[in-house]
Short mmCIF file of C-alpha atoms in Angstrom, two decimals:
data_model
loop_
_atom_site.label_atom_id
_atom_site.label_comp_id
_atom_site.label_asym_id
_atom_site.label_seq_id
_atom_site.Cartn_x
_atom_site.Cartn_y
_atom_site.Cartn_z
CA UNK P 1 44.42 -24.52 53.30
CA UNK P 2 43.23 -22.35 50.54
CA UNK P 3 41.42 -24.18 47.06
CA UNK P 4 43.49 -23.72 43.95
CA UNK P 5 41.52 -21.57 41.84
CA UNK P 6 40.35 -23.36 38.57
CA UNK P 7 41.38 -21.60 35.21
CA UNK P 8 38.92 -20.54 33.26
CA UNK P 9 39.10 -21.77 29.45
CA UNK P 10 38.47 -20.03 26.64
CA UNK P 11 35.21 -21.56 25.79
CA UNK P 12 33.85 -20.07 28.97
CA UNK P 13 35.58 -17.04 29.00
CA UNK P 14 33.78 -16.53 25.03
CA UNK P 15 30.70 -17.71 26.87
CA UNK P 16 30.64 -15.21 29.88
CA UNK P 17 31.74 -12.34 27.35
CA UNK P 18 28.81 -13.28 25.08
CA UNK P 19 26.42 -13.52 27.99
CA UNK P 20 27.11 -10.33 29.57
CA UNK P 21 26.84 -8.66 25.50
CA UNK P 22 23.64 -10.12 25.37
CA UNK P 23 22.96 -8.86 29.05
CA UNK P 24 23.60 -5.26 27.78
CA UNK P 25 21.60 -5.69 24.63
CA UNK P 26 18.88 -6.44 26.68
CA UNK P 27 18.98 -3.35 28.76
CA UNK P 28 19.51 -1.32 26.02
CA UNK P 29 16.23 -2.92 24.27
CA UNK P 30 14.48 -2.03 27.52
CA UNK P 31 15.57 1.24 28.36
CA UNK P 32 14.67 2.26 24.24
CA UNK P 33 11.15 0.74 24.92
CA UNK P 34 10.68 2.56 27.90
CA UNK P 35 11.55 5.49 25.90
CA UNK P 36 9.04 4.65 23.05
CA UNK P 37 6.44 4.28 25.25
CA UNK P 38 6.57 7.22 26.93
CA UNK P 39 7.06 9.26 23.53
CA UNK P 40 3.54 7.18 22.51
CA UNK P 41 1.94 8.08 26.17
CA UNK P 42 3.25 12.11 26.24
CA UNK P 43 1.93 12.54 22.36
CA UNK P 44 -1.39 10.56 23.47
CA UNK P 45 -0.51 7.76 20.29
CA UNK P 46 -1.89 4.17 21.03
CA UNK P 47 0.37 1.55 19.91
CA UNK P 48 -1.93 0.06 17.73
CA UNK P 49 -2.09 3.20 15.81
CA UNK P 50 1.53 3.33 15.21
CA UNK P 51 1.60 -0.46 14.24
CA UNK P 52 -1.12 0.06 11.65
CA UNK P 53 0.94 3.30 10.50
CA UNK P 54 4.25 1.70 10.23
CA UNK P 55 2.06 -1.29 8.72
CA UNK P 56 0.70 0.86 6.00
CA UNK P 57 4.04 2.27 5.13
CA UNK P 58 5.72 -0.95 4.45
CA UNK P 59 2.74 -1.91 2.10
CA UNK P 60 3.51 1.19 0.13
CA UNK P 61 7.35 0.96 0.72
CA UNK P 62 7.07 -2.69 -0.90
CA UNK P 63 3.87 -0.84 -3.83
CA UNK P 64 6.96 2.06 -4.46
CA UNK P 65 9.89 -0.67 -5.15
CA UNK P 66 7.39 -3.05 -7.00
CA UNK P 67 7.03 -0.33 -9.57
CA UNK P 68 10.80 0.87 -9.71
CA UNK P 69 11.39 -2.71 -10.13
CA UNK P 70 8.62 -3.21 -13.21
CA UNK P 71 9.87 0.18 -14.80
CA UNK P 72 13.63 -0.91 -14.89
CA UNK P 73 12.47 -4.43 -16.12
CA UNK P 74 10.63 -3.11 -19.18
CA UNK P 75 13.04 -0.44 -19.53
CA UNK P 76 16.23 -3.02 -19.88
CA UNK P 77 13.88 -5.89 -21.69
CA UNK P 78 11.62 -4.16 -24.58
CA UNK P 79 12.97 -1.66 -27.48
CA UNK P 80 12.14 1.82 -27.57
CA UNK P 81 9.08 1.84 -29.43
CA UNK P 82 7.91 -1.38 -26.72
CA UNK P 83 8.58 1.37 -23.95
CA UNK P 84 6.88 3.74 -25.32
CA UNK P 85 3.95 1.82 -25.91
CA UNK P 86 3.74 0.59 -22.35
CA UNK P 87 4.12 3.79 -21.32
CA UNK P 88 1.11 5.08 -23.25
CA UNK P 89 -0.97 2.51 -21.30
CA UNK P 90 -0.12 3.37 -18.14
CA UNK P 91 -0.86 6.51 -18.86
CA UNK P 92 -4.29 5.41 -20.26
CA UNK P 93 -4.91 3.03 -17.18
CA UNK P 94 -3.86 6.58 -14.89
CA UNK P 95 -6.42 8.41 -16.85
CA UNK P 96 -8.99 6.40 -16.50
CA UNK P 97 -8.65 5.95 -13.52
CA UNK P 98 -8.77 9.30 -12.31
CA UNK P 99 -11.76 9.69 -14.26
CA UNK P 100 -13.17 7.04 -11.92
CA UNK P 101 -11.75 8.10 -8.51
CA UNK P 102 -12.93 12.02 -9.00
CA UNK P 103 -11.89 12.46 -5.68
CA UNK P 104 -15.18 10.49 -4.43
CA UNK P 105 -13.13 8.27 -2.05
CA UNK P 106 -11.73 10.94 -0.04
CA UNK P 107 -15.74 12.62 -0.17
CA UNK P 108 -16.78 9.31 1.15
CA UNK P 109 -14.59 8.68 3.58
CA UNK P 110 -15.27 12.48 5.16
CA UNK P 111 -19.15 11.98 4.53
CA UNK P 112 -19.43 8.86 6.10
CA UNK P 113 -17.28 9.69 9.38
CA UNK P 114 -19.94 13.11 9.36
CA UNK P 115 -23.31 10.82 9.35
CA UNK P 116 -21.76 7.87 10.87
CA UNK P 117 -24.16 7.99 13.74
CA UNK P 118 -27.09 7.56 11.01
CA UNK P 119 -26.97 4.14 10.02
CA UNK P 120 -28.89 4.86 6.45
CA UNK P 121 -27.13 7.74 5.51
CA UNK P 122 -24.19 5.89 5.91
CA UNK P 123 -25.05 3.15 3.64
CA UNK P 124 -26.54 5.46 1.59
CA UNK P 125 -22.70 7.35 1.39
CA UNK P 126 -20.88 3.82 0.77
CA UNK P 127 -24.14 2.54 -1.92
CA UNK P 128 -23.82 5.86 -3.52
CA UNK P 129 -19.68 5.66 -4.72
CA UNK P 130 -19.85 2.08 -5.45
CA UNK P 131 -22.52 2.59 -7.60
CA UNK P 132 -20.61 5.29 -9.34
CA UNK P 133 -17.32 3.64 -9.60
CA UNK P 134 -19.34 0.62 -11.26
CA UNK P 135 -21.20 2.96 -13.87
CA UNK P 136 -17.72 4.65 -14.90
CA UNK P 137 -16.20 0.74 -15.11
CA UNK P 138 -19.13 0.07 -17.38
CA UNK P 139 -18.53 3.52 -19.44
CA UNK P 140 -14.94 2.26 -19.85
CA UNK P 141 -15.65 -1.18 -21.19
CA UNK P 142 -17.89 0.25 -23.53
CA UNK P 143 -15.21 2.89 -24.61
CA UNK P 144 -12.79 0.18 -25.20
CA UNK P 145 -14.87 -1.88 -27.31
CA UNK P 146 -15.78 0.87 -29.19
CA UNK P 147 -12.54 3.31 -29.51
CA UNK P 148 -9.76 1.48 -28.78
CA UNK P 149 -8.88 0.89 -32.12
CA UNK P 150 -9.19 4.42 -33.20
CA UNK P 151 -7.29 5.82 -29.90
CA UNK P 152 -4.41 3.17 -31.08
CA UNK P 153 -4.33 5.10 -34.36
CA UNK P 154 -4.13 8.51 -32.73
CA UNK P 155 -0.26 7.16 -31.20
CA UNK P 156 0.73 4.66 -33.83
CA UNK P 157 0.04 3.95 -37.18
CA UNK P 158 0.70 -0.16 -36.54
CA UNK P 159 -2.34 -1.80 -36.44
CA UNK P 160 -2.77 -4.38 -33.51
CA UNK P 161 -2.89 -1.82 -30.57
CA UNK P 162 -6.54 -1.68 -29.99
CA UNK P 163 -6.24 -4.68 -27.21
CA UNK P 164 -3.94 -2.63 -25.52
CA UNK P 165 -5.41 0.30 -25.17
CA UNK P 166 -8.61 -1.35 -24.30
CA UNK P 167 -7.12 -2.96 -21.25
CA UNK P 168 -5.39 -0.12 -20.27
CA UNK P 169 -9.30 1.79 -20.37
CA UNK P 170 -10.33 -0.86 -18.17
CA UNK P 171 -7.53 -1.18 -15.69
CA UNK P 172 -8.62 2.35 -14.65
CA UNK P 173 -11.84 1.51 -13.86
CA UNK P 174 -10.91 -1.52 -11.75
CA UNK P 175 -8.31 0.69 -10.22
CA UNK P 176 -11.15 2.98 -9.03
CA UNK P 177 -13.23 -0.05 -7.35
CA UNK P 178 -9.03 -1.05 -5.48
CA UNK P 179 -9.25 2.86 -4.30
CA UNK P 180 -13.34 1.93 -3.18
CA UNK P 181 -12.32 -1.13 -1.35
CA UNK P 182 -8.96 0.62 0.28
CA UNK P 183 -11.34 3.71 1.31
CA UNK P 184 -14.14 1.30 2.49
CA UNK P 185 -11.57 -0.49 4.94
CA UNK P 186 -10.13 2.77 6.03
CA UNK P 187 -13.49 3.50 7.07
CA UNK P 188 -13.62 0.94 9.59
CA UNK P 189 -10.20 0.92 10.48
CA UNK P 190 -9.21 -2.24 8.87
CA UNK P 191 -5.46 -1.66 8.24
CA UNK P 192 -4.55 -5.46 7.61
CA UNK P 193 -7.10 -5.07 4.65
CA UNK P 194 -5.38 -2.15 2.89
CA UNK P 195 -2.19 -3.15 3.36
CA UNK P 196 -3.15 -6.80 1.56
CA UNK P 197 -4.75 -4.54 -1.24
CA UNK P 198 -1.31 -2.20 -1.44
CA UNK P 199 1.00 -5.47 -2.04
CA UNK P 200 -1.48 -7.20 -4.05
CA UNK P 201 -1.53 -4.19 -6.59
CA UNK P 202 2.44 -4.18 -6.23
CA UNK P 203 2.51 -7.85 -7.07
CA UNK P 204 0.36 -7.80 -9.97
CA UNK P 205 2.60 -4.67 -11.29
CA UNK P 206 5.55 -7.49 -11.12
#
């Protein structure tokens, strides 16, 4: 004599319909890995590479919102002539900071890769730009103790400016030893490190 077939309730029938969903998720997380990893093995790309690339682009995804973020802040919060002010000392800090990177972290990066097998040239490269980017952070302090007051007066006749503008003077020179330290780890592939560096500056900004 044939068994009565049980019915199935509706707590099982959810549970067999979620189990065979997450039965095809899985597959098609499988069969998309399989795909990314023979994209990675035809182009010849390790997969640590692209995890320190995507890595590095979320540190300056999170560096490029940080300072949308501190713009619209200061835009909504501070009156015109605020603004305008902070403005100014960003564009200060940018100066001076250019002034300090001269494009010596890109030349050290390049020079140090070229006489990398040369263990005191390559010191010598790395010695060289820190000891410039520490002479120019020197030349800056001593600018802003000097002619920060008189650089406030060139932009505004309030007095009371001077601090500002000194900081700002500054910031670019510590700015160019952040761009040292970020080209030093690039050097030795230290991706972790530059991407702490890129969300550290971001969080500061906030």
């Amino acid at each position: 004599m044939k068994a009565k077939e049980r019915p199935v309730s509706d707590s099982e029938d959810r549970s067999h319909s979620g189990l065979n969903l997450e039965l095809k998720r899985g597959s098609s997380s499988r069969f998309l890995q399989s795909k990314y990893q023979k994209l990675l093995k035809y182009f010849r790309i390790s997969n640590v590479f692209m995890r320190n690339i995507g890595l590095i682009f979320l540190a300056n995804a999170f560096n490029n919102a940080a300072m949308f973020t501190a713009n619209v802040i200061v835009a909504r919060r501070y009156s015109q002539e605020e603004f305008g002010l902070i403005s100014l000392a960003v564009t200060i800090a940018f100066t001076s900071f250019s002034i300090s990177e001269f494009g010596m972290s890109l030349t050290m990066i390049r020079l140090y890769k070229l006489h990398m097998q040369n263990k005191n040239r390559s010191a010598a490269v790395l010695a060289c730009n820190l000891y410039f980017k520490l002479v120019v952070v020197i030349l800056l302090i001593s600018v802003a103790i000097i002619f920060s007051q008189g650089v406030s007066h060139l932009f505004s006749e309030t007095d009371g400016y001077g601090l500002i503008v000194g900081i700002a003077l500054v910031t670019g020179g510590v700015l160019g030893l952040w761009s040292y330290a970020k080209a030093f780890f690039q050097i030795h592939d230290r991706f972790h490190e530059i991407a702490i560096l890129t969300v550290g500056c971001a969080a500061l900004r906030l």
